Short mmCIF file of C-alpha atoms in Angstrom, two decimals:
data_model
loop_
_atom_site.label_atom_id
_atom_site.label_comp_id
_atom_site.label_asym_id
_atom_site.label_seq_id
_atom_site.Cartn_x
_atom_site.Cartn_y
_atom_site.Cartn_z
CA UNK A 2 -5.77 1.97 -18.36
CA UNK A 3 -4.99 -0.25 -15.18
CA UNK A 4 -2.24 2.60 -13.66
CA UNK A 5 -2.16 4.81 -10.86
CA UNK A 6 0.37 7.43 -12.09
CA UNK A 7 2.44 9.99 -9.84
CA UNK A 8 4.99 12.80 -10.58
CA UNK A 9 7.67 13.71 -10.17
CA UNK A 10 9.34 10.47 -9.88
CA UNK A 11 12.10 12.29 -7.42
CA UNK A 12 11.68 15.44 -5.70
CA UNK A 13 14.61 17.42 -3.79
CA UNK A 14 13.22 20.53 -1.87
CA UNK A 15 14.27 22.93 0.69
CA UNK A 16 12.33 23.58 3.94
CA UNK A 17 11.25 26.75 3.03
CA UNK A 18 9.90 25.28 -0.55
CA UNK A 19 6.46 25.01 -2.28
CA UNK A 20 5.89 21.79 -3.91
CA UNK A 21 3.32 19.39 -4.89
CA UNK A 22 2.85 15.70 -5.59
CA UNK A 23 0.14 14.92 -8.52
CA UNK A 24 -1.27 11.27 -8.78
CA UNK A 25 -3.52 10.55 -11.62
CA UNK A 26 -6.07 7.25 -12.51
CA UNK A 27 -8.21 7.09 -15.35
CA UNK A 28 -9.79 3.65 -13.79
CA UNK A 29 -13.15 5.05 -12.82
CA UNK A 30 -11.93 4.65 -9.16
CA UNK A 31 -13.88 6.66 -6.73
CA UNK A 32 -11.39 6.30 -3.39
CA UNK A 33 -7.70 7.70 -3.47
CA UNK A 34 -5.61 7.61 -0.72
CA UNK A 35 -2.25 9.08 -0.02
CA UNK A 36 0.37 7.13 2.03
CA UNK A 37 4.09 7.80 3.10
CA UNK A 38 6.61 5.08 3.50
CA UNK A 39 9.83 5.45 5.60
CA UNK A 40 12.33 3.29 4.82
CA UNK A 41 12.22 -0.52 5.70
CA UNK A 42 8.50 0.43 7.12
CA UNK A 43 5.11 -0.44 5.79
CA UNK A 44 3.26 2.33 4.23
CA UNK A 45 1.30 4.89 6.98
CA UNK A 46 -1.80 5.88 5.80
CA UNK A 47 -2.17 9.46 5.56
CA UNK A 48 -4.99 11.42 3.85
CA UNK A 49 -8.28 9.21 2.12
CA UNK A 50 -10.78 11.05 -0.52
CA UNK A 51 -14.03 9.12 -1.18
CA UNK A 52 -16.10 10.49 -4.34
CA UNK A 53 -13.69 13.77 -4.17
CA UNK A 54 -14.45 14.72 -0.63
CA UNK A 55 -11.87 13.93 2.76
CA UNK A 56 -13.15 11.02 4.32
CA UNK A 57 -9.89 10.52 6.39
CA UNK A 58 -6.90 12.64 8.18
CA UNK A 59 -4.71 10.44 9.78
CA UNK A 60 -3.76 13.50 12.10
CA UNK A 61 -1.11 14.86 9.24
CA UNK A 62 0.86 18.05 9.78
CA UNK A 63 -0.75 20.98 8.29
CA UNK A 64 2.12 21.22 6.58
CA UNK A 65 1.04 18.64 3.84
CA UNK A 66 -2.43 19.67 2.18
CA UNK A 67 -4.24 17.22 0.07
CA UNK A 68 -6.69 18.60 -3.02
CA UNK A 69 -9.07 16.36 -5.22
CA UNK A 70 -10.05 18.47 -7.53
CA UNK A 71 -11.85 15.60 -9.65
CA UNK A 72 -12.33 11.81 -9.68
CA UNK A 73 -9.20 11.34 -11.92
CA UNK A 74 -7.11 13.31 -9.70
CA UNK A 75 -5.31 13.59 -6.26
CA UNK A 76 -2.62 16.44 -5.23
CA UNK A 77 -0.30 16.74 -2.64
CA UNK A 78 0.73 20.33 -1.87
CA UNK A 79 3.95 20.62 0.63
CA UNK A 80 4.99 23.79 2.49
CA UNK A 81 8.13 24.34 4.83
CA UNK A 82 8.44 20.63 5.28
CA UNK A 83 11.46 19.25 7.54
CA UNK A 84 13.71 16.51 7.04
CA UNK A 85 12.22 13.99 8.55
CA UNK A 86 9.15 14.42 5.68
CA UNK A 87 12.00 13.03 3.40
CA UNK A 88 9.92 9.86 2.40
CA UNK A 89 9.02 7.84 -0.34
CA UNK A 90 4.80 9.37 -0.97
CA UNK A 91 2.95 6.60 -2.31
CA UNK A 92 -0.78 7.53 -4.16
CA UNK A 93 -3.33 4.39 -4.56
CA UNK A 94 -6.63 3.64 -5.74
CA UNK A 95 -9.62 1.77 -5.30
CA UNK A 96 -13.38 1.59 -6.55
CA UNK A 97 -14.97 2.73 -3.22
CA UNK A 98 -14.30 2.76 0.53
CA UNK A 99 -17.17 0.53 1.17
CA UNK A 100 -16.36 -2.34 -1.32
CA UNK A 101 -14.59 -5.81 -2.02
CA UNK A 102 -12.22 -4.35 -4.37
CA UNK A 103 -8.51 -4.29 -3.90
CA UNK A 104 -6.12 -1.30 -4.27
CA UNK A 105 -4.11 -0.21 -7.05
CA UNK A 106 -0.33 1.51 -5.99
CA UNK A 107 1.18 3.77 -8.21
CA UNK A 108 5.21 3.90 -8.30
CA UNK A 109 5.73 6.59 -5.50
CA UNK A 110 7.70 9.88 -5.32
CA UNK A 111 10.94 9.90 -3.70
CA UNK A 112 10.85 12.84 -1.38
CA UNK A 113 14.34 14.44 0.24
CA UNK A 114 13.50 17.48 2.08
CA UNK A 115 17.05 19.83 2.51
CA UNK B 2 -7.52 -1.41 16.22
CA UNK B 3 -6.24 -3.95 13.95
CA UNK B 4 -2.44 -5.17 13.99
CA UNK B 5 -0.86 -7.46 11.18
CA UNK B 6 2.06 -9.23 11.47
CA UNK B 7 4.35 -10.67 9.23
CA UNK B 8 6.96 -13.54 10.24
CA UNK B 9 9.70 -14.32 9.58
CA UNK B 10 10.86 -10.92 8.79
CA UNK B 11 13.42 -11.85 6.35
CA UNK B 12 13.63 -14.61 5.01
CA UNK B 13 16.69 -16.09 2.66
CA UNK B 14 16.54 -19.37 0.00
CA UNK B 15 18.33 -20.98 -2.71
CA UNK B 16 16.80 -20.86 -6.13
CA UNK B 17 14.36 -23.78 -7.17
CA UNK B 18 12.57 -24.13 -3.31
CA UNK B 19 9.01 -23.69 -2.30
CA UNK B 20 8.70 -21.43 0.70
CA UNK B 21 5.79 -20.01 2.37
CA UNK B 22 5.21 -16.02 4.00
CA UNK B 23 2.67 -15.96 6.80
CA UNK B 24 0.71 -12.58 7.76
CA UNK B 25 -1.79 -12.59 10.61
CA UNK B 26 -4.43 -10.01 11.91
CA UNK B 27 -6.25 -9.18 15.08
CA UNK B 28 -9.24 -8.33 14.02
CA UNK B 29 -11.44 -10.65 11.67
CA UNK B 30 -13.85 -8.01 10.29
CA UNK B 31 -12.33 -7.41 7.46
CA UNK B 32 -13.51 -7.05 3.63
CA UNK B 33 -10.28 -8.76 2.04
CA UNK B 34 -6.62 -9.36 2.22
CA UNK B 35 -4.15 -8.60 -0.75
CA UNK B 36 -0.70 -9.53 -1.20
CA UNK B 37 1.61 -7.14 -2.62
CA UNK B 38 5.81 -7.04 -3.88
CA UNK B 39 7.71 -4.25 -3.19
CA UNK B 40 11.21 -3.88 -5.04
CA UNK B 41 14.13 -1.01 -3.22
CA UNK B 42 12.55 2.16 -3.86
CA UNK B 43 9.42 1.16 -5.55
CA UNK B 44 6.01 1.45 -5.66
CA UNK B 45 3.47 -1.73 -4.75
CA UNK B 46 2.47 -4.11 -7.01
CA UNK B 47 -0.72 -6.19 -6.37
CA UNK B 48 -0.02 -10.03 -6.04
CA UNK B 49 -3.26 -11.39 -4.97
CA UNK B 50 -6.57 -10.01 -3.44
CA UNK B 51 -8.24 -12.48 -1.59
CA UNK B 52 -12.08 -11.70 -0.56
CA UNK B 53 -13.26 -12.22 3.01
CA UNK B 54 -15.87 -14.81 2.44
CA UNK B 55 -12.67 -16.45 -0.05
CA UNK B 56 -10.15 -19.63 0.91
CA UNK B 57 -7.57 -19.02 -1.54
CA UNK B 58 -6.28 -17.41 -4.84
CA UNK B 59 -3.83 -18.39 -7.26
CA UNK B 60 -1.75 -16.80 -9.96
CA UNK B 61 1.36 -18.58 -11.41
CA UNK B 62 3.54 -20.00 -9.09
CA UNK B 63 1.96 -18.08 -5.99
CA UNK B 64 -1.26 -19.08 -3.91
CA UNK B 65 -2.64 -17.02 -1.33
CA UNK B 66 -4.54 -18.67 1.73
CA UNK B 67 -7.29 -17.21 4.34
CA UNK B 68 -8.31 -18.07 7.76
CA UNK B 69 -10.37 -15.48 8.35
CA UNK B 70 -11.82 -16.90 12.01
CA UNK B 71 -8.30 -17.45 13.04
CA UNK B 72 -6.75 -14.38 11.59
CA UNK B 73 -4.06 -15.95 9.09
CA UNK B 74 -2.62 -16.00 5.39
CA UNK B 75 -0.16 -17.58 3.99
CA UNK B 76 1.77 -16.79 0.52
CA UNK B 77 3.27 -19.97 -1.03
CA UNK B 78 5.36 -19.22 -3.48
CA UNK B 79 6.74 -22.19 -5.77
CA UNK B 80 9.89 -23.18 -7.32
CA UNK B 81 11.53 -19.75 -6.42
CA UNK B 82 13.69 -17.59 -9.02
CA UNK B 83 15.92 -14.91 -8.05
CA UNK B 84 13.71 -12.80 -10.02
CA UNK B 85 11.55 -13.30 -6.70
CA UNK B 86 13.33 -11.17 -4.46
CA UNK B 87 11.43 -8.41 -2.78
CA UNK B 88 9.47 -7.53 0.16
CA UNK B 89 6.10 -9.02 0.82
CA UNK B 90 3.79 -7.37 2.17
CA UNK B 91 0.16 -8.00 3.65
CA UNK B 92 -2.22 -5.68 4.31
CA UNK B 93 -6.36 -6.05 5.06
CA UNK B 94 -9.21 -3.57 4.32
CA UNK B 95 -10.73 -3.08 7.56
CA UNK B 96 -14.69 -3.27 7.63
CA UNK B 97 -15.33 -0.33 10.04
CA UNK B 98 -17.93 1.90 9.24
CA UNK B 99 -16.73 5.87 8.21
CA UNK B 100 -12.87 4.42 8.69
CA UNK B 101 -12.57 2.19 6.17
CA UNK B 102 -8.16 1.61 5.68
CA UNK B 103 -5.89 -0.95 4.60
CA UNK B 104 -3.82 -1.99 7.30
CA UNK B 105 -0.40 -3.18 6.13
CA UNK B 106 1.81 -5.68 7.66
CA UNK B 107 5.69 -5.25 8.55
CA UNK B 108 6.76 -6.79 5.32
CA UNK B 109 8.67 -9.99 4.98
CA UNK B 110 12.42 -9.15 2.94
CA UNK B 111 12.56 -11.96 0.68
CA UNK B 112 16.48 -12.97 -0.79
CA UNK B 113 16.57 -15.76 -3.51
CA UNK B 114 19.81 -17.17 -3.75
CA UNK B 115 21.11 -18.22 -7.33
#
């Protein structure tokens, strides 16, 4: 299995919602980062996990929560979001922070906060 | 902190012609460089990784260069198909100690003409 896998593919929420974004790799790969992309932008890093622990906030809203509750698996849990979260919330993988590998993207969810 | 830039921004061809995508960085302390394709509303899919201590890559019709000392890659991509157009993006692993991140470039829109 060479995937990174996320659900849902879209998500439509209201600002006073509870949601969450699941990303999944069965690769053995022991970084996972979370990244949003506006459109016509290059992807902003937000959130990295190395061997299941936060290694990096890029100064995200408390509003978005990250969770790794093991190696295989990265959440994204979203409370009272505004519109301007309405994104496309990409999930990647890699072997290791410290390493020569490259990263592997999964297909994103579409995000449109209401 | 490291910039990458990607020129031309867009970039428009007729089908059958070689063309070439150029990224550059500021800082040359990185572990690699990988080339990625992103389609409207899609997730990233890994072209070519390049390793720092690497010259080039090569899959199919694309090859991937790196000047590491004077911060530059190039994409060549050969005998284009309209199949080929996306957005290109860059982006290096940064070799920083505790803040390890890929650092993505503006993207390059890519239009294949038939």
């Amino acid at each position: 299995d060479t995937e990174v896998t996320q659900t849902p593919k879209h998500l439509v929420m209201g600002m006073t919602n509870k949601k969450s974004l699941k990303c999944e790799q069965h690769m053995g790969h022991r970084a996972m980062y979370w990244y949003k992309q506006k459109a016509k932008k290059p992807p902003e890093l937000m959130f990295v996990y190395s061997y299941e622990k936060l290694s990096i906030n890029e100064s995200v809203p408390s509003r978005f929560s990250p969770e790794c509750p093991n190696s295989s698996l990265l959440n994204l849990h979203l409370h009272a979001l505004q519109p301007e979260d309405s994104a496309l919330y990409l999930c990647a993988s890699s072997q290791g922070l410290t390493d020569f590998y490259g990263y592997t993207f999964g297909s994103g969810t579409r995000l449109t906060v209401v | 902190k490291q910039e990458v830039t990607q020129i031309p921004a867009a970039l428009s061809v007729p089908e059958g012609e070689n063309l070439v995508l150029n990224c550059s960085f500021t800082d040359s302390a990185i572990y690699n460089l990988q080339w990625f394709r992103q389609d409207p509303g899609k997730g990233l899919t890994s072209l070519l990784l390049i390793q720092s201590s690497q010259r080039e890559q090569t899959s199919g019709r694309l090859n991937a260069s790196l000047d590491k000392s004077s911060g530059r890659s190039t994409l060549y991509i050969a005998a284009s198909q309209p199949g080929d157009s996306a957005t290109y993006l860059c982006a290096v692993k940064v070799a920083n100690f505790g803040n390890e991140k890929l650092t993505f470039g503006t993207g390059t829109r890519l239009t294949i003409i038939p």
